[in-house]
Short mmCIF file of C-alpha atoms in Angstrom, two decimals:
data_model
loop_
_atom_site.label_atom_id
_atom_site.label_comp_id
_atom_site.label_asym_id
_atom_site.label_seq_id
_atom_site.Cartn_x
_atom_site.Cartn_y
_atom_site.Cartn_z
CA UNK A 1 6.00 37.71 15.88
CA UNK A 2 3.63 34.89 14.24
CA UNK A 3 4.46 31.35 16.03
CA UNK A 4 4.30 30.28 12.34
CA UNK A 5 6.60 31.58 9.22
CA UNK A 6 4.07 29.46 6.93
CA UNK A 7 1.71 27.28 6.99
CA UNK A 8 0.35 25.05 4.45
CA UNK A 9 -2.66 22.41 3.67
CA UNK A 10 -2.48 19.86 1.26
CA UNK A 11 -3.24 16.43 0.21
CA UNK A 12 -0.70 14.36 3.06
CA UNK A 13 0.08 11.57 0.64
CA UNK A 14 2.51 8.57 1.33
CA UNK A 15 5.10 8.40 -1.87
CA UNK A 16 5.87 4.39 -2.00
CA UNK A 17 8.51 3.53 -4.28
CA UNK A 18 9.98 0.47 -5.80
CA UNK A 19 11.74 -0.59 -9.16
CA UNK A 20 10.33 -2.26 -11.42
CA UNK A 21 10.68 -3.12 -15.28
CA UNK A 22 8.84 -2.50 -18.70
CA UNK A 23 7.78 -6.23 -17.97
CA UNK A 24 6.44 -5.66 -14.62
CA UNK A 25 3.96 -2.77 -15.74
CA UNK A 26 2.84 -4.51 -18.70
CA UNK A 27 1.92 -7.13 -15.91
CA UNK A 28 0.33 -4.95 -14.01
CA UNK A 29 -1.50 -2.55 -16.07
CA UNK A 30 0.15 0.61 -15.17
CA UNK A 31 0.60 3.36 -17.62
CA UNK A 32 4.22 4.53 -18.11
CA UNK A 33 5.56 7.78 -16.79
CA UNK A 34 2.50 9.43 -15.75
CA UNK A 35 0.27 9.63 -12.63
CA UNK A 36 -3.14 8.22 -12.78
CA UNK A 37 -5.53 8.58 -9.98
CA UNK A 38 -7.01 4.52 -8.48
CA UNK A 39 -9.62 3.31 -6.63
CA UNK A 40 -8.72 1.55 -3.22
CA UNK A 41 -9.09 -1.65 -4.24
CA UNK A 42 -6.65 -1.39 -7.19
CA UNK A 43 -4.29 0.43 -4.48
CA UNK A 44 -4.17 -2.29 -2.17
CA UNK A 45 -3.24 -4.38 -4.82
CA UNK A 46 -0.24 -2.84 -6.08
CA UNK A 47 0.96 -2.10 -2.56
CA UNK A 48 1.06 -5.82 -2.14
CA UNK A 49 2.87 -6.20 -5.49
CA UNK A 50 5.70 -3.77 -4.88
CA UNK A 51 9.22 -5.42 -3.57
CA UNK A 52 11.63 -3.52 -1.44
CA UNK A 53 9.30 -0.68 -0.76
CA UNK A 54 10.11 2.87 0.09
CA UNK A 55 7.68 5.00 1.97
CA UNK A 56 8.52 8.74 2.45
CA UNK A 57 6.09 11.77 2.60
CA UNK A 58 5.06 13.65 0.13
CA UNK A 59 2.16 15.37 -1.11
CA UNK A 60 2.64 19.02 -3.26
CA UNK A 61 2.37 21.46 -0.27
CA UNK A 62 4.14 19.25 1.92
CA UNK A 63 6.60 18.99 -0.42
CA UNK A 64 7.02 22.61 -0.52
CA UNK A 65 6.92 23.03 3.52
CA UNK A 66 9.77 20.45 3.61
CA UNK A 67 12.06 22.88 1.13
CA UNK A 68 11.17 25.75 3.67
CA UNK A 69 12.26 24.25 6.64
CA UNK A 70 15.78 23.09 4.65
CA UNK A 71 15.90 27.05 4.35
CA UNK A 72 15.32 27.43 7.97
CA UNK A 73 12.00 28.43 8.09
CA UNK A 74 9.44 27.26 10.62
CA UNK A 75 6.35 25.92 9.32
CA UNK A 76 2.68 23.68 9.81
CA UNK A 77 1.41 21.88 8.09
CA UNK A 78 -2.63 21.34 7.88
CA UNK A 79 -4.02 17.80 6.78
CA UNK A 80 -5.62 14.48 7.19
CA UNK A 81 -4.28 10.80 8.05
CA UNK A 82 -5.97 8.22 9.06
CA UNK A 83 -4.39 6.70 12.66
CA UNK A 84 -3.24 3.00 10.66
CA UNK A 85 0.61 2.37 9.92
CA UNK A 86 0.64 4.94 6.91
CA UNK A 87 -0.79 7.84 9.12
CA UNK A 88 1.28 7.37 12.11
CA UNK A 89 4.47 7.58 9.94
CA UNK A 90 3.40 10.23 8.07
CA UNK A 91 2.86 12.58 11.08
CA UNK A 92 5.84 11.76 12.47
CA UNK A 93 8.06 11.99 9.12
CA UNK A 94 6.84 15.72 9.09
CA UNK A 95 7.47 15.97 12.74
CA UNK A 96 11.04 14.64 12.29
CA UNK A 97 11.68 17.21 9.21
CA UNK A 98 10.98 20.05 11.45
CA UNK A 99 7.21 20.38 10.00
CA UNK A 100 4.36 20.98 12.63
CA UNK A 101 1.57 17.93 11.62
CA UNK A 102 -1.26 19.71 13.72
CA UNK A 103 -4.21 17.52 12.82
CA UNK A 104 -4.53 14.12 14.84
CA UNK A 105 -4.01 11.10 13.19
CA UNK A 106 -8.16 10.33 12.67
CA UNK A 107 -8.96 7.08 14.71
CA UNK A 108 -11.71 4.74 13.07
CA UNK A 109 -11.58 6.72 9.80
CA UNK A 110 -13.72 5.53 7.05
CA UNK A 111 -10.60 6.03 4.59
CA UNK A 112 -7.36 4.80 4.95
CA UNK A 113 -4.50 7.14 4.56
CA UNK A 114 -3.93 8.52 0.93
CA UNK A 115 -0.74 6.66 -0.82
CA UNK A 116 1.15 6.76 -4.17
CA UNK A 117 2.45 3.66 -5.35
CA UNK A 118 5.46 4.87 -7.39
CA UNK A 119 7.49 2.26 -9.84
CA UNK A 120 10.82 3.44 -10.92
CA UNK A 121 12.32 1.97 -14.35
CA UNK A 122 15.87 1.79 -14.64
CA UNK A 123 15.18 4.38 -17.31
CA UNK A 124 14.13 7.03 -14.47
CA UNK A 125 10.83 6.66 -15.70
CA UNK A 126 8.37 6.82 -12.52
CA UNK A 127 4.99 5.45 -12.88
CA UNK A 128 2.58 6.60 -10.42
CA UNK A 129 -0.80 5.68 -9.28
CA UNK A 130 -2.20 7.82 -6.59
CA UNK A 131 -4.87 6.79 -4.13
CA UNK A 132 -6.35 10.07 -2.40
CA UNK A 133 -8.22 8.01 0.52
CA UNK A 134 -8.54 10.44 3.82
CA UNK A 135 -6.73 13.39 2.79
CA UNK A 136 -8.92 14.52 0.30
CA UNK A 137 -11.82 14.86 2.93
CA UNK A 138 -10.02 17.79 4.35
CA UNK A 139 -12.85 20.02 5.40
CA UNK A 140 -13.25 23.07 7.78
CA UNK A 141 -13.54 20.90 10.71
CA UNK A 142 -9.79 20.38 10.32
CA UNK A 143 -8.48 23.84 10.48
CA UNK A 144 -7.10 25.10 13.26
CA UNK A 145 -8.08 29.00 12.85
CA UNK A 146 -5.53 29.43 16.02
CA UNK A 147 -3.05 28.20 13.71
CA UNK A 148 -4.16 29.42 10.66
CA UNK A 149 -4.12 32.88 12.30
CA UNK A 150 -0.35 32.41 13.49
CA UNK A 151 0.72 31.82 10.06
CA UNK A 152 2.38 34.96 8.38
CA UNK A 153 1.63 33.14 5.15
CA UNK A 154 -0.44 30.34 4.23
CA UNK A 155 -0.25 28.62 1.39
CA UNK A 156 -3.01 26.60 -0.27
CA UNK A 157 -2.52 23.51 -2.38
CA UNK A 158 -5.11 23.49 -5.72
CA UNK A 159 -5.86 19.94 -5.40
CA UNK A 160 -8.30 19.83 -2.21
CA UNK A 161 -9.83 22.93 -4.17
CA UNK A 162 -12.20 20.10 -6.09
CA UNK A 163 -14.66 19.46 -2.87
CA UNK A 164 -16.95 21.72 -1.49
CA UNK A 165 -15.42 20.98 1.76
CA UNK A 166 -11.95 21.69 0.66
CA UNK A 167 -13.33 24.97 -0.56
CA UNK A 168 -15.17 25.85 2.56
CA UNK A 169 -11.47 24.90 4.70
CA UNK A 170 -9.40 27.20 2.25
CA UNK A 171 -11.47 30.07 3.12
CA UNK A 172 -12.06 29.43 6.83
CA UNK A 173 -8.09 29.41 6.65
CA UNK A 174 -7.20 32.33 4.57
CA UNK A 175 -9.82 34.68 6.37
CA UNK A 176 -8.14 33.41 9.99
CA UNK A 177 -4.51 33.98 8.20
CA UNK A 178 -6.06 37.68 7.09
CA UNK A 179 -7.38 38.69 10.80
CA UNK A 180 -3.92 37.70 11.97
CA UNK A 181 -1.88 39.81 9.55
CA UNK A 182 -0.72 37.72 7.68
CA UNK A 183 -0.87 36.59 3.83
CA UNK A 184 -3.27 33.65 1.81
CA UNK A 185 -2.12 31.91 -1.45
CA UNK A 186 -2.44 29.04 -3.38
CA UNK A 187 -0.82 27.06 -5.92
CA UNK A 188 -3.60 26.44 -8.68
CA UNK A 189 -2.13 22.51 -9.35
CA UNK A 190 -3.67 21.36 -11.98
CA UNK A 191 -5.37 23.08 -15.16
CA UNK A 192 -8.28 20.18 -15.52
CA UNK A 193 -9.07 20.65 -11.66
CA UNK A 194 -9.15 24.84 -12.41
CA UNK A 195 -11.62 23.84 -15.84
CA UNK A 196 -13.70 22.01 -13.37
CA UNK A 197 -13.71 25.49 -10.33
CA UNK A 198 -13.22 28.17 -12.67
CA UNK A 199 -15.79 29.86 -10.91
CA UNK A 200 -14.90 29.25 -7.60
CA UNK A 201 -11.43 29.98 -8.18
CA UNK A 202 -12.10 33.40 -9.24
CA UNK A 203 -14.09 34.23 -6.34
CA UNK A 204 -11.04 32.81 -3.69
CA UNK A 205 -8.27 34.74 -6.35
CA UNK A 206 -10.70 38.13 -5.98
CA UNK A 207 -11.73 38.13 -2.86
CA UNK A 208 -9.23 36.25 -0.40
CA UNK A 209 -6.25 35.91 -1.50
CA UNK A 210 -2.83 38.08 -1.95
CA UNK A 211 -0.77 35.47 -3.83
CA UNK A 212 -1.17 32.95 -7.08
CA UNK A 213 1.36 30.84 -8.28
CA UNK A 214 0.19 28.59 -11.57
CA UNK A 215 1.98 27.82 -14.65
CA UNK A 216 0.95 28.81 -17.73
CA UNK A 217 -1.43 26.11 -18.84
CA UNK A 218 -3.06 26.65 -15.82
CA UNK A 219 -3.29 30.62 -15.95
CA UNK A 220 -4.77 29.95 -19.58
CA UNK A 221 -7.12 27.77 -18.55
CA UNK A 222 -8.84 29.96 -15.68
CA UNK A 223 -8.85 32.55 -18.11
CA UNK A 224 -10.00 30.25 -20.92
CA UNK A 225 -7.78 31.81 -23.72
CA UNK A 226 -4.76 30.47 -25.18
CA UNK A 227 -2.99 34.01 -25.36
CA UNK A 228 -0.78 33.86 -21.94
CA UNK A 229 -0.42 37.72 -21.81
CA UNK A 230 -4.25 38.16 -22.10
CA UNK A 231 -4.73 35.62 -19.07
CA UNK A 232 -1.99 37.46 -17.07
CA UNK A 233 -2.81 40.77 -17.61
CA UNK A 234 -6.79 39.47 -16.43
CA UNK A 235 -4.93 38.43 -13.54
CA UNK A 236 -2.92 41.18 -12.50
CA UNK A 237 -6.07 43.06 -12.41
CA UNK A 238 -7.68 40.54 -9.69
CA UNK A 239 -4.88 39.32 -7.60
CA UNK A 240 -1.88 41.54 -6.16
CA UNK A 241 0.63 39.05 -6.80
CA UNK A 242 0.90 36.93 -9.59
CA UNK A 243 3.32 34.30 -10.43
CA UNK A 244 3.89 32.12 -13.93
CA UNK A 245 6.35 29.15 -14.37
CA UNK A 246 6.58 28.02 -18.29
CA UNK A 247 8.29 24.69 -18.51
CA UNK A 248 11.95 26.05 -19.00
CA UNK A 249 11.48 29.67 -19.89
CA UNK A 250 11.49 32.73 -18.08
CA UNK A 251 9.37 32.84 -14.83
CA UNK A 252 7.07 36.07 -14.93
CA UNK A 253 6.29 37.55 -11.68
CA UNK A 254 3.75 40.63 -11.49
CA UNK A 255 2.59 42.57 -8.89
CA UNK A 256 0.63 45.54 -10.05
CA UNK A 257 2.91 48.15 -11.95
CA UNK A 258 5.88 45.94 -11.45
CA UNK A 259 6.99 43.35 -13.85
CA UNK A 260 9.97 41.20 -13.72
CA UNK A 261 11.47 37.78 -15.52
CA UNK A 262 13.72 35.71 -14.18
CA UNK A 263 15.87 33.30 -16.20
CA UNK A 264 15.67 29.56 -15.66
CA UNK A 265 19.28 27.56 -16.15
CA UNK A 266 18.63 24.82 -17.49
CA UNK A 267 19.33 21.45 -16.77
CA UNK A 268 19.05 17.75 -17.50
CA UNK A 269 16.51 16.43 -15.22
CA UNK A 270 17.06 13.38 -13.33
CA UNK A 271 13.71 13.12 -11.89
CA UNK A 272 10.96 16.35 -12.80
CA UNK A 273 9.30 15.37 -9.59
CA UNK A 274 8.84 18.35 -7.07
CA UNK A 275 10.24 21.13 -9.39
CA UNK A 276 6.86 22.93 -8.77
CA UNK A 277 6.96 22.03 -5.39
CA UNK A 278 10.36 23.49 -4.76
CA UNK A 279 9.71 26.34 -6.89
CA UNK A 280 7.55 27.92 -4.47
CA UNK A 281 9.56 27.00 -1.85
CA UNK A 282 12.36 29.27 -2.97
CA UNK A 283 9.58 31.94 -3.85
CA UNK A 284 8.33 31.82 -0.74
CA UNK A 285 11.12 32.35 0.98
CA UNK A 286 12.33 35.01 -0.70
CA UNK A 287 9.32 36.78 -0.16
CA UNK A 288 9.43 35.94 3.75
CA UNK A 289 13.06 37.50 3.59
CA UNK A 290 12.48 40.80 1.68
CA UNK A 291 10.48 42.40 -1.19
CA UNK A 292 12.17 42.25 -4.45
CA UNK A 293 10.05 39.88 -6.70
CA UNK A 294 13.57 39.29 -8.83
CA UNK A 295 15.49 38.00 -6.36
CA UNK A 296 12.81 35.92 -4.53
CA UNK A 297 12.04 34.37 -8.51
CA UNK A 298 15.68 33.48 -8.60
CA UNK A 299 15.36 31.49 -5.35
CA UNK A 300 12.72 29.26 -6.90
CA UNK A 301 14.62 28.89 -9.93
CA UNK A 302 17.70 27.66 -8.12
CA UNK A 303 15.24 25.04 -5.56
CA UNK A 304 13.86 23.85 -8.84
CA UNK A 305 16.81 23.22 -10.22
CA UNK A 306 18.03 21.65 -7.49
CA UNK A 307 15.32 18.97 -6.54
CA UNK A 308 15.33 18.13 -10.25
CA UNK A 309 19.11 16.68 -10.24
CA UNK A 310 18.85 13.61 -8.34
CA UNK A 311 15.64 11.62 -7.44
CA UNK A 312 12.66 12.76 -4.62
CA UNK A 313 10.58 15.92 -4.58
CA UNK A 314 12.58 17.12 -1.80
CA UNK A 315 15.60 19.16 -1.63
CA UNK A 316 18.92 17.08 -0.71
CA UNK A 317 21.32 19.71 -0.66
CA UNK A 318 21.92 22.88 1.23
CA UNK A 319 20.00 25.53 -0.54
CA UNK A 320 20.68 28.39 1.24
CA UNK A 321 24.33 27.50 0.51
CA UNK A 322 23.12 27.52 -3.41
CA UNK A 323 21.38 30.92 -2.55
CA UNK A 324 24.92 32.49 -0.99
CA UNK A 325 26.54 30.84 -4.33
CA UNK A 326 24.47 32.96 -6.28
CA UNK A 327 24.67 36.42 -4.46
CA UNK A 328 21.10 35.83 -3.18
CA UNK A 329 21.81 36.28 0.81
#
């Protein structure tokens, strides 16, 4: 049996949050409601501006590792921190949550640890401004291929996908994952950072890995064509698995012959934040516990669903319990 269930790398990314007001971003500068990527200076500057701060990990993959071991799964997790105050709590947050952190906080890094100054309006509205720093140096140097072997799936997070030497780790890692039996995916993150890899992309989707989860903007976008059906039956013929979220309808799941849609219930979203994240949590573990592509979409439907009711990207309640609810195990 594989020491790990899965393991994942990702950006490790500190989520700071604090409220604010409408008046306090016009202050500032900051853009409402979305995420905008700063420059270090600008970061240290709105860390020192934020009152009552709350730090807690986060990061997409991490995110998603943190859902799986709520579902009892055990898991590593495969990323960079620098060793300041950020680093240190970040490794030991994930340590805490049950989440190997196998890479060394880096000592005399050039780059502090990557943070994401979040401002919450009483509205809901969170206003984020994300400061990669270290983690998005991840490079091949930083995978373990002892634990990258022991994973029986590894997951891959889109985001480190847009530097060579994030490129050059996500192969090292799936082709260590492969020689150990095990499975490689990713989740392809972001359609502007698949525009800017198409290329590269294909080549990991064709050649290395068993597993793609994207949404539908992003599936359109590696396929460059607006008709969705076009882009997934492309992919179908290049990867064995192939998984499409669309914002509220039916998730389509494919995997060769087979072809299956899963309802989404919908709900009123308190905070959107991790939906994605815990998505392929629930996918992931349904596909960890048996075969059927239906059931192991209605997982991820139900983690989405719940992370999106109350505030965080992580799951607060007991979603196995949800899963039992539902028939599921």
């Amino acid at each position: 049996m594989s020491r790990y269930q899965v393991v994942g790398i990702g950006n490790a990314i500190v989520d700071v949050l604090s409220h604010s007001d409408d008046r306090f971003l016009d202050h500032m500068g900051i853009e409402k409601g979305i995420m905008q990527l700063i420059e270090r200076e600008r970061a240290e500057v709105l860390y020192a501006a934020m009152r009552e701060r709350v730090e807690a990990p986060g990061g997409s993959v991490a995110n998603t590792l943190a859902g799986l071991g709520n579902l009892g799964l055990t898991t590593a997790f495969i990323g960079r921190v620098r060793d300041d105050a950020l680093g240190r709590f970040y490794a030991a947050s994930m340590a805490a949550e049950g989440t190997d952190f196998v890479n060394a906080p880096v000592a005399g890094g050039e780059l502090p640890t990557s943070r994401s100054m979040i401002f919450v309006t009483e509205d809901g509205e969170r206003s984020m401004n994300t400061y990669l720093g270290i983690s998005a140096e991840l490079g091949p140097e930083d995978v373990d291929e002892t634990v990258a072997g022991a994973a029986e799936m590894l997951f891959l997070e889109g985001y480190l996908f847009d530097k060579n030497k994030g490129k050059e780790a996500f192969l090292k890692a799936a082709r260590s994952t492969h020689r150990g039996g095990g499975k490689a995916g990713i989740a392809l993150s972001d359609p502007f950072c698949v525009d800017r890899h198409r290329g590269d992309f294909l080549r990991l989707i064709r050649g290395e890995l068993d597993y793609v989860i994207g949404n539908a903007q992003e599936w359109s976008s590696l396929y460059q064509t607006e008709d969705l059906e076009a882009a997934l039956a492309q992919a179908r013929a290049e990867c064995p698995l192939v998984v499409c979220t669309r914002s509220g309808a039916d998730v389509v799941l494919i995997r060769g012959e087979e072809r299956v849609e899963v309802p989404v219930h919908r709900v009123v979203p308190v905070d959107a934040t991790g939906a994605g994240d815990q998505f392929a949590a629930g996918f992931l573990y349904g596909m960890m516990t048996g075969d059927d592509l239906y059931r192991a979409g209605r997982m991820g439907c139900i983690a989405a669903a719940e992370v999106i009711g109350h505030f965080g990207a992580r799951p607060e309640g007991d979603i196995q319990r949800l899963f039992r609810g539902q028939g599921l195990i």
